[in-house]
Amino acid sequence: MDFDTQFGLFILAVFVFFGLLIKFLLNLREKSLFKNLSINSSDVWNSIKTHATTLGLEKSNIIFGIYQDANHWAGSLIIRNSLDQDVAKKVHPVLKRQKFLIVGEEKYVITYLLTWNKEVTFHQEGNEEILAKWRQNGWFGKHSIDIPNVGTLISGRPSLDFRGRYTYSLNGRIVGLKENSINGYPKGKVAILPDSIPLPVRAFIVSE
């Protein structure tokens, strides 16, 4: 067998190997994402319970999201409430400044503005009235969320345990809590927010 034939067979073997590896990893991801759908409100409450009860926050105000794939070009976040009901879905196309949040029959638009500090607006599709505006206020992820007719939620500094945990204050009083992980794993996000905040806005907050 001459060198050119050997080299060709080697290249073919490399392509076959990586093709099989990619297929294996995709199947593994699919199984993992499917398994994550079994996560329920009790699981996420256990993730955040210690800090929530210290702050006087209740399980009934939990809202949480589980990462899934929407398609080959977009990811999604399935959002559930404390009764384990699917109440919203965020779809985030790759490399797009606009994401979408679907709540019931209504569609909302999440727009990431081209600013030095992160700014995100949230409004219903077909209606330019801003329902919430997320602003980064400084280093390490501190941010605020302006909500018309409710006020401005001010985040604390993120926790140092890699869970991405924030408290939220309204008019100087802690009213909410959020973790950008579930039990410390990047499977989704969980928040406890007052029900005086409209559901679409709570879904937006937990999805960010």
PDB file of C-alpha atoms in Angstrom:
ATOM      1  CA  MET A   1       0.000   0.000   0.000  1.00  0.00           C
ATOM      2  CA  ASP A   2       1.574   3.294  -1.079  1.00  0.00           C
ATOM      3  CA  PHE A   3       1.849   6.416   1.094  1.00  0.00           C
ATOM      4  CA  ASP A   4      -1.012   8.307  -0.617  1.00  0.00           C
ATOM      5  CA  THR A   5      -3.423   5.446   0.048  1.00  0.00           C
ATOM      6  CA  GLN A   6      -2.302   5.142   3.662  1.00  0.00           C
ATOM      7  CA  PHE A   7      -2.675   8.890   4.180  1.00  0.00           C
ATOM      8  CA  GLY A   8      -6.150   8.860   2.602  1.00  0.00           C
ATOM      9  CA  LEU A   9      -7.254   6.014   4.863  1.00  0.00           C
ATOM     10  CA  PHE A  10      -5.848   7.860   7.873  1.00  0.00           C
ATOM     11  CA  ILE A  11      -7.815  11.036   7.016  1.00  0.00           C
ATOM     12  CA  LEU A  12     -10.959   8.968   6.493  1.00  0.00           C
ATOM     13  CA  ALA A  13     -10.456   7.267   9.866  1.00  0.00           C
ATOM     14  CA  VAL A  14     -10.048  10.668  11.544  1.00  0.00           C
ATOM     15  CA  PHE A  15     -13.302  11.925   9.988  1.00  0.00           C
ATOM     16  CA  VAL A  16     -15.152   8.760  11.022  1.00  0.00           C
ATOM     17  CA  PHE A  17     -13.784   8.993  14.576  1.00  0.00           C
ATOM     18  CA  PHE A  18     -14.784  12.624  15.054  1.00  0.00           C
ATOM     19  CA  GLY A  19     -18.154  11.994  13.412  1.00  0.00           C
ATOM     20  CA  LEU A  20     -18.870   9.187  15.870  1.00  0.00           C
ATOM     21  CA  LEU A  21     -17.576  11.318  18.758  1.00  0.00           C
ATOM     22  CA  ILE A  22     -19.857  14.226  17.832  1.00  0.00           C
ATOM     23  CA  LYS A  23     -22.839  11.874  17.501  1.00  0.00           C
ATOM     24  CA  PHE A  24     -22.055  10.371  20.903  1.00  0.00           C
ATOM     25  CA  LEU A  25     -21.784  13.792  22.551  1.00  0.00           C
ATOM     26  CA  LEU A  26     -25.030  14.987  20.952  1.00  0.00           C
ATOM     27  CA  ASN A  27     -26.868  11.873  22.154  1.00  0.00           C
ATOM     28  CA  LEU A  28     -25.394  12.378  25.625  1.00  0.00           C
ATOM     29  CA  ARG A  29     -26.552  16.017  25.641  1.00  0.00           C
ATOM     30  CA  GLU A  30     -30.029  15.043  24.466  1.00  0.00           C
ATOM     31  CA  LYS A  31     -30.360  12.481  27.262  1.00  0.00           C
ATOM     32  CA  SER A  32     -29.069  14.964  29.822  1.00  0.00           C
ATOM     33  CA  LEU A  33     -31.489  17.694  28.735  1.00  0.00           C
ATOM     34  CA  PHE A  34     -34.399  15.247  28.752  1.00  0.00           C
ATOM     35  CA  LYS A  35     -33.471  14.123  32.267  1.00  0.00           C
ATOM     36  CA  ASN A  36     -33.373  17.755  33.407  1.00  0.00           C
ATOM     37  CA  LEU A  37     -37.059  18.108  32.521  1.00  0.00           C
ATOM     38  CA  SER A  38     -37.840  16.004  35.593  1.00  0.00           C
ATOM     39  CA  ILE A  39     -36.555  18.812  37.843  1.00  0.00           C
ATOM     40  CA  ASN A  40     -39.441  20.107  39.949  1.00  0.00           C
ATOM     41  CA  SER A  41     -40.156  22.914  42.399  1.00  0.00           C
ATOM     42  CA  SER A  42     -39.099  20.784  45.376  1.00  0.00           C
ATOM     43  CA  ASP A  43     -35.679  20.251  43.779  1.00  0.00           C
ATOM     44  CA  VAL A  44     -35.124  23.948  43.163  1.00  0.00           C
ATOM     45  CA  TRP A  45     -36.513  24.882  46.581  1.00  0.00           C
ATOM     46  CA  ASN A  46     -33.901  22.630  48.174  1.00  0.00           C
ATOM     47  CA  SER A  47     -31.288  24.504  46.153  1.00  0.00           C
ATOM     48  CA  ILE A  48     -32.272  27.889  47.540  1.00  0.00           C
ATOM     49  CA  LYS A  49     -34.156  27.029  50.743  1.00  0.00           C
ATOM     50  CA  THR A  50     -31.484  27.922  53.315  1.00  0.00           C
ATOM     51  CA  HIS A  51     -31.062  31.473  52.048  1.00  0.00           C
ATOM     52  CA  ALA A  52     -34.754  31.946  51.226  1.00  0.00           C
ATOM     53  CA  THR A  53     -36.021  31.034  54.685  1.00  0.00           C
ATOM     54  CA  THR A  54     -33.394  33.271  56.293  1.00  0.00           C
ATOM     55  CA  LEU A  55     -34.832  36.161  54.287  1.00  0.00           C
ATOM     56  CA  GLY A  56     -38.447  35.189  54.976  1.00  0.00           C
ATOM     57  CA  LEU A  57     -39.158  34.224  51.371  1.00  0.00           C
ATOM     58  CA  GLU A  58     -41.656  31.492  50.545  1.00  0.00           C
ATOM     59  CA  LYS A  59     -41.642  28.473  48.243  1.00  0.00           C
ATOM     60  CA  SER A  60     -45.022  29.507  46.787  1.00  0.00           C
ATOM     61  CA  ASN A  61     -43.302  32.408  44.995  1.00  0.00           C
ATOM     62  CA  ILE A  62     -40.737  30.230  43.221  1.00  0.00           C
ATOM     63  CA  ILE A  63     -40.286  30.523  39.477  1.00  0.00           C
ATOM     64  CA  PHE A  64     -37.583  28.515  37.732  1.00  0.00           C
ATOM     65  CA  GLY A  65     -36.196  27.768  34.298  1.00  0.00           C
ATOM     66  CA  ILE A  66     -34.674  24.611  32.789  1.00  0.00           C
ATOM     67  CA  TYR A  67     -32.304  24.793  29.833  1.00  0.00           C
ATOM     68  CA  GLN A  68     -33.321  22.959  26.666  1.00  0.00           C
ATOM     69  CA  ASP A  69     -32.522  23.075  22.943  1.00  0.00           C
ATOM     70  CA  ALA A  70     -35.173  24.782  20.804  1.00  0.00           C
ATOM     71  CA  ASN A  71     -33.508  23.703  17.548  1.00  0.00           C
ATOM     72  CA  HIS A  72     -30.032  23.581  15.977  1.00  0.00           C
ATOM     73  CA  TRP A  73     -29.800  27.393  16.008  1.00  0.00           C
ATOM     74  CA  ALA A  74     -31.483  28.354  19.259  1.00  0.00           C
ATOM     75  CA  GLY A  75     -31.568  27.377  22.895  1.00  0.00           C
ATOM     76  CA  SER A  76     -34.557  27.684  25.172  1.00  0.00           C
ATOM     77  CA  LEU A  77     -35.496  27.973  28.817  1.00  0.00           C
ATOM     78  CA  ILE A  78     -38.651  26.201  30.003  1.00  0.00           C
ATOM     79  CA  ILE A  79     -40.058  28.296  32.854  1.00  0.00           C
ATOM     80  CA  ARG A  80     -42.214  26.763  35.597  1.00  0.00           C
ATOM     81  CA  ASN A  81     -43.949  27.955  38.748  1.00  0.00           C
ATOM     82  CA  SER A  82     -44.172  26.499  42.259  1.00  0.00           C
ATOM     83  CA  LEU A  83     -46.941  24.131  41.097  1.00  0.00           C
ATOM     84  CA  ASP A  84     -44.622  22.695  38.408  1.00  0.00           C
ATOM     85  CA  GLN A  85     -46.759  24.200  35.645  1.00  0.00           C
ATOM     86  CA  ASP A  86     -45.030  25.356  32.450  1.00  0.00           C
ATOM     87  CA  VAL A  87     -45.865  29.074  32.422  1.00  0.00           C
ATOM     88  CA  ALA A  88     -43.413  30.494  29.878  1.00  0.00           C
ATOM     89  CA  LYS A  89     -40.663  29.682  27.429  1.00  0.00           C
ATOM     90  CA  LYS A  90     -37.668  31.787  26.446  1.00  0.00           C
ATOM     91  CA  VAL A  91     -36.130  31.204  23.020  1.00  0.00           C
ATOM     92  CA  HIS A  92     -32.674  32.616  22.419  1.00  0.00           C
ATOM     93  CA  PRO A  93     -31.344  32.316  18.861  1.00  0.00           C
ATOM     94  CA  VAL A  94     -27.558  32.137  18.586  1.00  0.00           C
ATOM     95  CA  LEU A  95     -25.769  35.472  17.987  1.00  0.00           C
ATOM     96  CA  LYS A  96     -29.007  37.500  17.949  1.00  0.00           C
ATOM     97  CA  ARG A  97     -29.583  40.649  20.008  1.00  0.00           C
ATOM     98  CA  GLN A  98     -33.264  39.846  20.351  1.00  0.00           C
ATOM     99  CA  LYS A  99     -34.647  36.908  22.307  1.00  0.00           C
ATOM    100  CA  PHE A 100     -38.284  35.944  22.726  1.00  0.00           C
ATOM    101  CA  LEU A 101     -40.426  35.026  25.686  1.00  0.00           C
ATOM    102  CA  ILE A 102     -43.720  33.203  25.178  1.00  0.00           C
ATOM    103  CA  VAL A 103     -46.273  33.373  27.990  1.00  0.00           C
ATOM    104  CA  GLY A 104     -49.516  31.599  27.132  1.00  0.00           C
ATOM    105  CA  GLU A 105     -50.648  32.978  23.780  1.00  0.00           C
ATOM    106  CA  GLU A 106     -48.602  36.172  24.137  1.00  0.00           C
ATOM    107  CA  LYS A 107     -45.134  36.799  22.730  1.00  0.00           C
ATOM    108  CA  TYR A 108     -42.639  39.198  24.282  1.00  0.00           C
ATOM    109  CA  VAL A 109     -39.377  40.608  22.969  1.00  0.00           C
ATOM    110  CA  ILE A 110     -36.134  40.823  24.948  1.00  0.00           C
ATOM    111  CA  THR A 111     -33.657  43.232  23.348  1.00  0.00           C
ATOM    112  CA  TYR A 112     -29.989  43.530  24.318  1.00  0.00           C
ATOM    113  CA  LEU A 113     -28.962  47.121  23.654  1.00  0.00           C
ATOM    114  CA  LEU A 114     -25.571  48.064  22.222  1.00  0.00           C
ATOM    115  CA  THR A 115     -24.293  49.875  25.305  1.00  0.00           C
ATOM    116  CA  TRP A 116     -21.061  49.852  27.308  1.00  0.00           C
ATOM    117  CA  ASN A 117     -22.798  48.385  30.334  1.00  0.00           C
ATOM    118  CA  LYS A 118     -25.344  45.649  29.780  1.00  0.00           C
ATOM    119  CA  GLU A 119     -28.871  46.965  29.228  1.00  0.00           C
ATOM    120  CA  VAL A 120     -31.871  44.841  28.291  1.00  0.00           C
ATOM    121  CA  THR A 121     -35.423  45.938  27.509  1.00  0.00           C
ATOM    122  CA  PHE A 122     -38.563  43.839  27.695  1.00  0.00           C
ATOM    123  CA  HIS A 123     -41.837  44.534  25.910  1.00  0.00           C
ATOM    124  CA  GLN A 124     -44.764  42.723  24.332  1.00  0.00           C
ATOM    125  CA  GLU A 125     -44.485  42.086  20.612  1.00  0.00           C
ATOM    126  CA  GLY A 126     -46.389  44.761  18.688  1.00  0.00           C
ATOM    127  CA  ASN A 127     -46.395  47.130  21.668  1.00  0.00           C
ATOM    128  CA  GLU A 128     -43.364  49.332  22.335  1.00  0.00           C
ATOM    129  CA  GLU A 129     -44.312  50.047  25.956  1.00  0.00           C
ATOM    130  CA  ILE A 130     -41.381  48.933  28.119  1.00  0.00           C
ATOM    131  CA  LEU A 131     -42.499  46.431  30.764  1.00  0.00           C
ATOM    132  CA  ALA A 132     -39.074  46.144  32.383  1.00  0.00           C
ATOM    133  CA  LYS A 133     -35.535  47.366  31.824  1.00  0.00           C
ATOM    134  CA  TRP A 134     -32.500  45.505  33.159  1.00  0.00           C
ATOM    135  CA  ARG A 135     -29.334  47.567  33.772  1.00  0.00           C
ATOM    136  CA  GLN A 136     -25.884  46.554  34.928  1.00  0.00           C
ATOM    137  CA  ASN A 137     -24.827  49.002  37.631  1.00  0.00           C
ATOM    138  CA  GLY A 138     -21.233  48.070  38.199  1.00  0.00           C
ATOM    139  CA  TRP A 139     -18.685  45.304  38.373  1.00  0.00           C
ATOM    140  CA  PHE A 140     -19.373  41.710  39.402  1.00  0.00           C
ATOM    141  CA  GLY A 141     -22.889  41.597  37.995  1.00  0.00           C
ATOM    142  CA  LYS A 142     -24.733  44.046  40.245  1.00  0.00           C
ATOM    143  CA  HIS A 143     -27.799  45.295  38.408  1.00  0.00           C
ATOM    144  CA  SER A 144     -31.189  46.933  38.708  1.00  0.00           C
ATOM    145  CA  ILE A 145     -34.523  46.224  37.048  1.00  0.00           C
ATOM    146  CA  ASP A 146     -36.949  49.092  36.445  1.00  0.00           C
ATOM    147  CA  ILE A 147     -40.570  47.895  36.449  1.00  0.00           C
ATOM    148  CA  PRO A 148     -43.308  50.475  35.754  1.00  0.00           C
ATOM    149  CA  ASN A 149     -46.005  50.630  38.469  1.00  0.00           C
ATOM    150  CA  VAL A 150     -43.872  48.410  40.726  1.00  0.00           C
ATOM    151  CA  GLY A 151     -40.552  50.185  41.259  1.00  0.00           C
ATOM    152  CA  THR A 152     -36.889  49.357  40.826  1.00  0.00           C
ATOM    153  CA  LEU A 153     -35.438  46.064  42.004  1.00  0.00           C
ATOM    154  CA  ILE A 154     -31.852  46.513  43.174  1.00  0.00           C
ATOM    155  CA  SER A 155     -29.644  43.436  43.236  1.00  0.00           C
ATOM    156  CA  GLY A 156     -27.038  42.715  45.859  1.00  0.00           C
ATOM    157  CA  ARG A 157     -23.571  41.477  44.974  1.00  0.00           C
ATOM    158  CA  PRO A 158     -23.386  37.923  43.625  1.00  0.00           C
ATOM    159  CA  SER A 159     -22.538  35.140  46.042  1.00  0.00           C
ATOM    160  CA  LEU A 160     -18.981  33.839  46.182  1.00  0.00           C
ATOM    161  CA  ASP A 161     -19.946  30.165  45.905  1.00  0.00           C
ATOM    162  CA  PHE A 162     -20.233  30.117  42.085  1.00  0.00           C
ATOM    163  CA  ARG A 163     -24.031  29.734  42.205  1.00  0.00           C
ATOM    164  CA  GLY A 164     -24.606  33.267  40.948  1.00  0.00           C
ATOM    165  CA  ARG A 165     -26.967  34.105  43.825  1.00  0.00           C
ATOM    166  CA  TYR A 166     -28.432  37.601  44.145  1.00  0.00           C
ATOM    167  CA  THR A 167     -30.826  39.208  46.565  1.00  0.00           C
ATOM    168  CA  TYR A 168     -33.315  41.794  45.286  1.00  0.00           C
ATOM    169  CA  SER A 169     -34.434  44.831  47.245  1.00  0.00           C
ATOM    170  CA  LEU A 170     -37.427  47.068  46.597  1.00  0.00           C
ATOM    171  CA  ASN A 171     -37.693  50.368  48.456  1.00  0.00           C
ATOM    172  CA  GLY A 172     -34.882  49.278  50.748  1.00  0.00           C
ATOM    173  CA  ARG A 173     -36.439  45.918  51.703  1.00  0.00           C
ATOM    174  CA  ILE A 174     -35.302  42.495  50.458  1.00  0.00           C
ATOM    175  CA  VAL A 175     -38.185  40.980  48.499  1.00  0.00           C
ATOM    176  CA  GLY A 176     -36.540  38.418  46.232  1.00  0.00           C
ATOM    177  CA  LEU A 177     -33.711  36.009  45.599  1.00  0.00           C
ATOM    178  CA  LYS A 178     -32.251  34.421  42.476  1.00  0.00           C
ATOM    179  CA  GLU A 179     -29.693  31.738  41.655  1.00  0.00           C
ATOM    180  CA  ASN A 180     -28.240  31.292  38.176  1.00  0.00           C
ATOM    181  CA  SER A 181     -27.879  27.556  38.762  1.00  0.00           C
ATOM    182  CA  ILE A 182     -29.844  24.676  40.237  1.00  0.00           C
ATOM    183  CA  ASN A 183     -28.110  22.936  43.130  1.00  0.00           C
ATOM    184  CA  GLY A 184     -24.888  24.480  41.860  1.00  0.00           C
ATOM    185  CA  TYR A 185     -25.179  22.934  38.379  1.00  0.00           C
ATOM    186  CA  PRO A 186     -25.798  24.866  35.120  1.00  0.00           C
ATOM    187  CA  LYS A 187     -29.137  23.144  34.478  1.00  0.00           C
ATOM    188  CA  GLY A 188     -31.241  26.267  34.794  1.00  0.00           C
ATOM    189  CA  LYS A 189     -32.117  29.188  37.056  1.00  0.00           C
ATOM    190  CA  VAL A 190     -34.398  29.731  40.031  1.00  0.00           C
ATOM    191  CA  ALA A 191     -35.889  32.843  41.621  1.00  0.00           C
ATOM    192  CA  ILE A 192     -38.299  33.767  44.370  1.00  0.00           C
ATOM    193  CA  LEU A 193     -40.115  36.964  43.463  1.00  0.00           C
ATOM    194  CA  PRO A 194     -43.244  38.652  44.828  1.00  0.00           C
ATOM    195  CA  ASP A 195     -46.444  37.947  42.890  1.00  0.00           C
ATOM    196  CA  SER A 196     -47.102  41.701  42.777  1.00  0.00           C
ATOM    197  CA  ILE A 197     -44.700  41.623  39.828  1.00  0.00           C
ATOM    198  CA  PRO A 198     -46.577  40.503  36.671  1.00  0.00           C
ATOM    199  CA  LEU A 199     -45.836  36.937  35.558  1.00  0.00           C
ATOM    200  CA  PRO A 200     -44.226  37.920  32.213  1.00  0.00           C
ATOM    201  CA  VAL A 201     -41.818  40.230  34.057  1.00  0.00           C
ATOM    202  CA  ARG A 202     -40.983  37.551  36.645  1.00  0.00           C
ATOM    203  CA  ALA A 203     -40.308  35.135  33.773  1.00  0.00           C
ATOM    204  CA  PHE A 204     -38.062  37.748  32.164  1.00  0.00           C
ATOM    205  CA  ILE A 205     -36.142  38.280  35.416  1.00  0.00           C
ATOM    206  CA  VAL A 206     -35.504  34.591  36.041  1.00  0.00           C
ATOM    207  CA  SER A 207     -34.436  34.103  32.415  1.00  0.00           C
ATOM    208  CA  GLU A 208     -31.693  36.776  32.578  1.00  0.00           C
TER     209      GLU A 208
END
